[in-house]
Coordinates of C-alpha atoms and ligand atoms in Angstrom, one line a residue:
M1 CA -4.5 200.7 82.9
A2 CA -6.9 203.4 83.5
K3 CA -8.6 203.4 87.1
V4 CA -12.2 204.2 87.5
L5 CA -13.7 204.9 90.8
I6 CA -17.3 204.8 91.7
A7 CA -17.7 207.2 94.5
T8 CA -21.2 207.0 96.3
D9 CA -22.3 208.0 99.6
K10 CA -25.6 206.7 98.7
P11 CA -24.8 203.2 97.0
F12 CA -26.2 202.4 93.7
A13 CA -28.2 198.9 93.8
S14 CA -25.5 196.1 93.4
A15 CA -26.9 195.2 89.7
A16 CA -25.8 198.6 88.8
V17 CA -22.1 198.3 90.4
E18 CA -21.8 194.9 88.7
G19 CA -23.0 196.4 85.4
V20 CA -20.5 199.0 85.8
R21 CA -18.1 196.8 86.7
K22 CA -18.5 194.4 83.4
I23 CA -18.2 197.3 81.2
I24 CA -15.1 199.0 83.0
E25 CA -13.1 195.4 83.3
T26 CA -14.1 194.2 79.7
Q27 CA -12.3 197.6 78.6
G28 CA -9.2 196.5 80.4
Y29 CA -9.7 198.9 83.2
E30 CA -9.7 198.7 86.9
L31 CA -12.8 199.6 88.8
L32 CA -12.5 201.0 92.6
L33 CA -15.3 201.6 94.7
L34 CA -16.0 203.9 97.6
E35 CA -19.3 203.5 99.2
K36 CA -21.0 205.2 102.1
Y37 CA -18.1 207.0 103.0
T38 CA -18.5 209.5 105.9
S39 CA -16.1 212.2 105.3
Q40 CA -14.6 214.4 102.6
D41 CA -11.1 213.2 103.2
E42 CA -12.0 209.6 102.4
L43 CA -13.0 210.7 99.1
I44 CA -10.0 213.0 98.5
A45 CA -7.8 209.9 99.3
A46 CA -9.8 207.8 97.1
V47 CA -9.4 210.0 93.8
A48 CA -5.6 210.3 94.4
D49 CA -4.6 208.4 91.1
V50 CA -7.8 207.8 89.3
D51 CA -8.4 208.5 85.6
A52 CA -12.2 208.7 85.7
M53 CA -15.0 208.7 88.5
I54 CA -18.5 208.4 88.7
I55 CA -20.3 210.0 91.3
R56 CA -24.2 210.7 92.3
S57 CA -25.0 213.6 94.7
D58 CA -21.5 213.4 96.1
K59 CA -19.8 216.8 96.4
A60 CA -16.7 217.2 93.8
T61 CA -15.4 220.2 95.2
K62 CA -12.2 222.2 94.1
E63 CA -10.6 220.3 96.8
V64 CA -11.7 216.9 95.2
I65 CA -10.8 217.8 91.8
D66 CA -7.5 219.2 92.7
A67 CA -6.3 216.1 94.6
A68 CA -7.6 213.9 91.5
K69 CA -4.1 214.7 89.7
N70 CA -4.7 212.0 87.1
L71 CA -8.4 212.8 86.7
K72 CA -9.5 213.1 82.8
V73 CA -13.4 212.7 83.2
I74 CA -15.8 212.7 85.8
V75 CA -19.5 211.8 85.2
R76 CA -22.4 212.3 87.3
A77 CA -24.5 209.4 87.2
G78 CA -27.9 211.7 87.1
A79 CA -29.3 214.8 86.1
G80 CA -28.2 217.6 88.2
F81 CA -24.4 218.7 88.5
D82 CA -24.6 221.4 90.7
N83 CA -22.5 219.3 93.2
I84 CA -19.5 219.6 90.8
D85 CA -17.3 222.4 90.7
L86 CA -17.1 223.2 87.0
Q87 CA -14.9 225.8 87.3
A88 CA -12.2 223.6 89.0
C89 CA -12.7 221.0 86.3
T90 CA -12.2 223.2 83.7
A91 CA -9.3 224.7 85.1
N92 CA -7.7 221.3 85.6
G93 CA -8.4 220.3 82.1
V94 CA -11.1 217.7 83.4
V95 CA -14.2 216.9 81.3
A96 CA -17.3 216.9 83.8
M97 CA -20.4 215.1 82.0
N98 CA -23.9 214.1 83.2
T99 CA -26.3 211.5 82.1
P100 CA -29.4 213.1 81.4
G101 CA -33.0 211.2 81.5
Q102 CA -31.5 208.1 82.9
N103 CA -33.3 208.3 86.1
S104 CA -36.1 210.2 85.3
N105 CA -38.9 207.9 85.3
A106 CA -37.8 207.1 88.8
V107 CA -37.9 210.6 89.9
A108 CA -41.3 211.4 88.5
E109 CA -42.9 208.0 90.2
L110 CA -41.6 209.3 93.6
V111 CA -43.5 212.4 93.1
F112 CA -46.8 210.5 93.1
G113 CA -45.8 208.2 95.8
M114 CA -45.3 211.2 97.9
M115 CA -48.4 213.1 96.8
V116 CA -50.7 210.4 97.7
Y117 CA -49.1 209.6 101.0
V118 CA -49.5 213.2 102.0
T119 CA -53.0 213.7 100.4
R120 CA -54.1 210.7 102.0
S121 CA -53.2 211.9 105.5
F122 CA -50.3 209.9 105.8
Y123 CA -52.5 206.7 105.6
N124 CA -53.6 207.5 109.3
G125 CA -57.1 206.9 108.5
K126 CA -58.6 210.3 108.4
S127 CA -60.1 211.3 105.2
G128 CA -58.0 212.8 102.3
V129 CA -58.3 214.1 98.8
E130 CA -58.2 212.6 95.5
L131 CA -55.9 213.7 92.6
K132 CA -58.4 213.2 89.9
D133 CA -59.5 216.6 88.0
K134 CA -57.3 218.5 90.1
K135 CA -54.7 221.0 88.4
I136 CA -51.0 220.0 88.5
G137 CA -48.5 222.4 87.4
I138 CA -45.2 221.3 86.5
H139 CA -42.3 223.8 86.8
A140 CA -39.7 223.0 84.3
F141 CA -40.7 220.6 81.9
G142 CA -37.5 218.4 81.0
N143 CA -37.2 214.6 81.4
V144 CA -38.5 214.5 84.7
G145 CA -41.2 216.9 84.2
Q146 CA -42.5 215.2 81.1
N147 CA -42.7 211.8 83.0
V148 CA -44.7 213.6 85.8
G149 CA -46.9 215.0 83.0
R150 CA -47.3 211.3 81.7
I151 CA -48.2 209.7 84.9
A152 CA -50.6 212.5 86.1
K153 CA -52.8 211.8 83.2
G154 CA -53.0 208.5 84.4
F155 CA -54.4 209.7 87.6
G156 CA -57.0 212.0 85.4
M157 CA -55.3 215.4 86.5
E158 CA -55.2 218.4 84.4
V159 CA -51.6 218.7 83.2
Y160 CA -49.9 222.3 83.0
A161 CA -46.4 223.4 82.5
Y162 CA -43.9 226.4 82.6
D163 CA -40.6 226.0 81.2
P164 CA -38.6 229.3 80.0
F165 CA -36.5 227.3 77.8
M166 CA -39.3 225.5 75.7
T167 CA -41.9 227.1 73.2
D168 CA -45.5 226.6 73.7
E169 CA -45.5 224.2 70.8
Q170 CA -42.7 222.1 72.2
I171 CA -44.5 221.9 75.8
K172 CA -47.9 220.9 73.8
A173 CA -46.1 218.4 71.9
A174 CA -44.5 217.0 75.1
G175 CA -48.1 216.7 76.6
A176 CA -48.8 219.7 79.0
I177 CA -50.8 222.9 78.7
P178 CA -48.4 225.7 78.4
L179 CA -48.4 228.8 80.8
S180 CA -46.5 231.7 80.1
S181 CA -45.1 232.7 83.6
A182 CA -44.1 230.8 86.8
E183 CA -46.7 233.3 88.3
D184 CA -49.5 231.9 86.3
L185 CA -48.3 228.5 87.1
Y186 CA -48.6 228.8 90.8
G187 CA -51.7 230.9 90.4
M188 CA -53.6 228.2 89.0
C189 CA -52.6 224.7 90.1
D190 CA -53.7 222.6 93.1
Y191 CA -50.2 220.8 93.0
V192 CA -46.9 222.3 91.8
S193 CA -44.0 219.7 90.9
L194 CA -40.8 221.4 90.9
H195 CA -38.2 220.3 88.4
I196 CA -35.4 223.4 88.0
P197 CA -31.9 222.8 88.4
A198 CA -30.1 224.5 91.3
T199 CA -28.1 227.4 89.7
A200 CA -27.3 230.9 90.9
Q201 CA -30.4 232.3 88.9
T202 CA -32.8 229.6 90.6
M203 CA -31.4 229.8 94.4
K204 CA -34.4 230.8 96.7
S205 CA -36.5 231.5 93.8
I206 CA -39.6 229.5 94.9
N207 CA -40.5 232.3 97.7
Y208 CA -43.3 233.4 99.8
D209 CA -44.8 235.6 97.1
L210 CA -45.0 232.7 94.4
L211 CA -46.0 230.1 96.5
N212 CA -48.9 232.4 98.0
R213 CA -50.3 232.5 94.7
M214 CA -51.3 228.7 94.9
P215 CA -55.4 228.2 95.5
K216 CA -56.5 227.0 98.7
G217 CA -55.1 223.4 99.6
G218 CA -51.9 224.0 97.5
V219 CA -49.3 221.4 97.6
L220 CA -45.9 222.1 96.5
I221 CA -44.0 218.7 95.8
N222 CA -40.1 219.4 95.6
T223 CA -37.8 216.6 93.8
A224 CA -35.3 218.9 92.4
R225 CA -33.2 220.8 95.1
K226 CA -33.5 222.2 98.5
E227 CA -31.5 225.2 97.6
V228 CA -33.9 226.5 94.8
I229 CA -36.6 227.1 98.1
D230 CA -36.5 230.3 100.1
E231 CA -36.7 228.5 103.6
E232 CA -37.7 231.5 105.5
G233 CA -40.5 232.5 103.1
I234 CA -42.2 228.8 103.0
I235 CA -41.9 228.7 106.9
Q236 CA -43.8 232.2 106.9
L237 CA -46.2 230.8 104.3
M238 CA -46.8 227.6 106.4
N239 CA -47.6 229.8 109.2
D240 CA -50.1 232.3 107.2
R241 CA -51.8 229.5 105.1
P242 CA -52.8 226.5 107.3
D243 CA -54.4 225.0 103.9
F244 CA -50.8 224.9 102.2
K245 CA -48.6 221.4 102.3
Y246 CA -44.9 221.1 101.3
I247 CA -43.4 217.5 100.5
S248 CA -39.7 217.4 99.5
D249 CA -37.3 214.6 98.4
I250 CA -34.7 215.6 100.9
T251 CA -34.7 217.2 104.3
P252 CA -34.3 221.0 104.2
N253 CA -32.0 222.7 106.4
N254 CA -34.6 224.4 108.6
A255 CA -36.7 220.8 109.2
A256 CA -37.0 221.7 113.0
E257 CA -39.0 224.7 112.1
Y258 CA -41.6 222.6 110.7
A259 CA -42.5 220.9 113.9
P260 CA -45.6 223.2 114.5
F261 CA -47.2 222.1 111.0
E262 CA -47.8 218.2 111.6
G263 CA -49.8 216.6 109.1
R264 CA -48.9 219.4 106.3
Y265 CA -45.3 218.2 105.3
F266 CA -43.3 215.2 104.8
F267 CA -39.4 215.0 104.1
T268 CA -37.3 211.9 103.1
P269 CA -34.2 212.0 105.1
K270 CA -32.0 211.0 102.2
K271 CA -33.0 212.0 98.5
M272 CA -34.9 208.9 97.2
G273 CA -36.1 210.2 93.7
A274 CA -33.1 208.2 91.8
Q275 CA -33.0 205.2 94.1
T276 CA -34.3 202.5 92.0
E277 CA -32.4 199.6 90.7
E278 CA -33.7 200.6 87.1
A279 CA -32.6 204.1 87.5
N280 CA -29.1 203.1 89.3
V281 CA -28.6 200.6 86.1
N282 CA -29.5 203.1 83.6
A283 CA -27.5 205.7 84.9
G284 CA -24.5 203.7 86.3
L285 CA -24.3 202.2 83.0
A286 CA -24.6 205.3 80.8
A287 CA -21.7 206.7 82.9
A288 CA -19.5 203.8 82.4
K289 CA -20.0 203.9 78.9
Q290 CA -19.5 207.6 78.6
I291 CA -16.2 207.2 80.3
V292 CA -15.0 204.5 77.9
S293 CA -16.4 206.5 75.1
F294 CA -14.3 209.4 75.9
L295 CA -11.0 207.9 77.1
E296 CA -11.1 205.5 74.0
H297 CA -12.5 208.2 71.2
G298 CA -12.3 211.6 73.1
D299 CA -16.2 211.5 72.8
T300 CA -17.6 214.7 74.7
K301 CA -21.3 214.6 73.9
F302 CA -22.6 215.0 77.5
K303 CA -20.0 217.4 78.6
V304 CA -21.4 220.0 81.0
N305 CA -18.4 222.2 81.6
K306 CA -17.1 225.0 79.2
Ligands
3PG401 C1 -30.3 214.1 89.9 O1 -30.1 215.1 89.7 O2 -30.1 213.1 89.0 C2 -31.0 213.3 91.0 O3 -31.4 214.2 92.1 C3 -30.8 212.1 91.7 O4 -29.8 212.4 92.4 P1 -29.1 211.3 93.2 O5 -28.2 210.3 92.4 O6 -28.1 211.6 94.3 O7 -30.0 210.2 93.9

């Protein structure tokens, strides 16, 4: 009987866990659950004899993959898979997958929740600004970016996008005005919503020079990854540009350095973008189905390692 582990430091909504359980047990597999664990050792102990596992932003390091002697497939219930050591997976013959698109509406809705919160002065009674008629630039126009574009239109915003992996025609067809460089996007948009993955190429790529192109009153919204931000550069910019605001769905490493910029930043203590019942159910169930499909039929449709 195959053993499937859900290992989530930040647990799924219970409806998602029950949905996964139904798929796994109907197949005759066993479901194991490790939630809110506090050390990597707990994770390492839990993976010892599992055949498959479902994770979220949990760190599937080489140590974890090596410790999972029976592991055949690991599914990141979500989009970004920078938390999985893909080389270790490949070296150990483990298939790594993600579940693209399943939580993208949830993340996009949070972008606007955070934008309104900050632009309306944290609801503290002070006058703020409206989003209508402002320009939003979407940096990377994949599943989340396109949902951001759709919602932005409801707010009456002008929607621009830059995505090096899409043609202008694809961007137009997906509902935004294409721009040909990140420099152009930051140069003309009042709000920039970041949706780039964390890769060797994108690490620290959102830097002082790029952000300093933003018009007066510019706001950066980061629901992607903190690693893509040049933390020193953005602090310098917060110092040099009292008009600039930064909102991030995860507290940066240098959060204490933001203390002097009160009223110009907001950080969620734990990543909240995908934390809705719907997103948990969509991503969790997709992950469970992908595991069954792989173990039963060798289906590798959503494989992300080579
Ligand atoms: C993703 O990459 O899918 C999002 O960042 C969500 O991450 P989470 O599942 O840890 O909330």
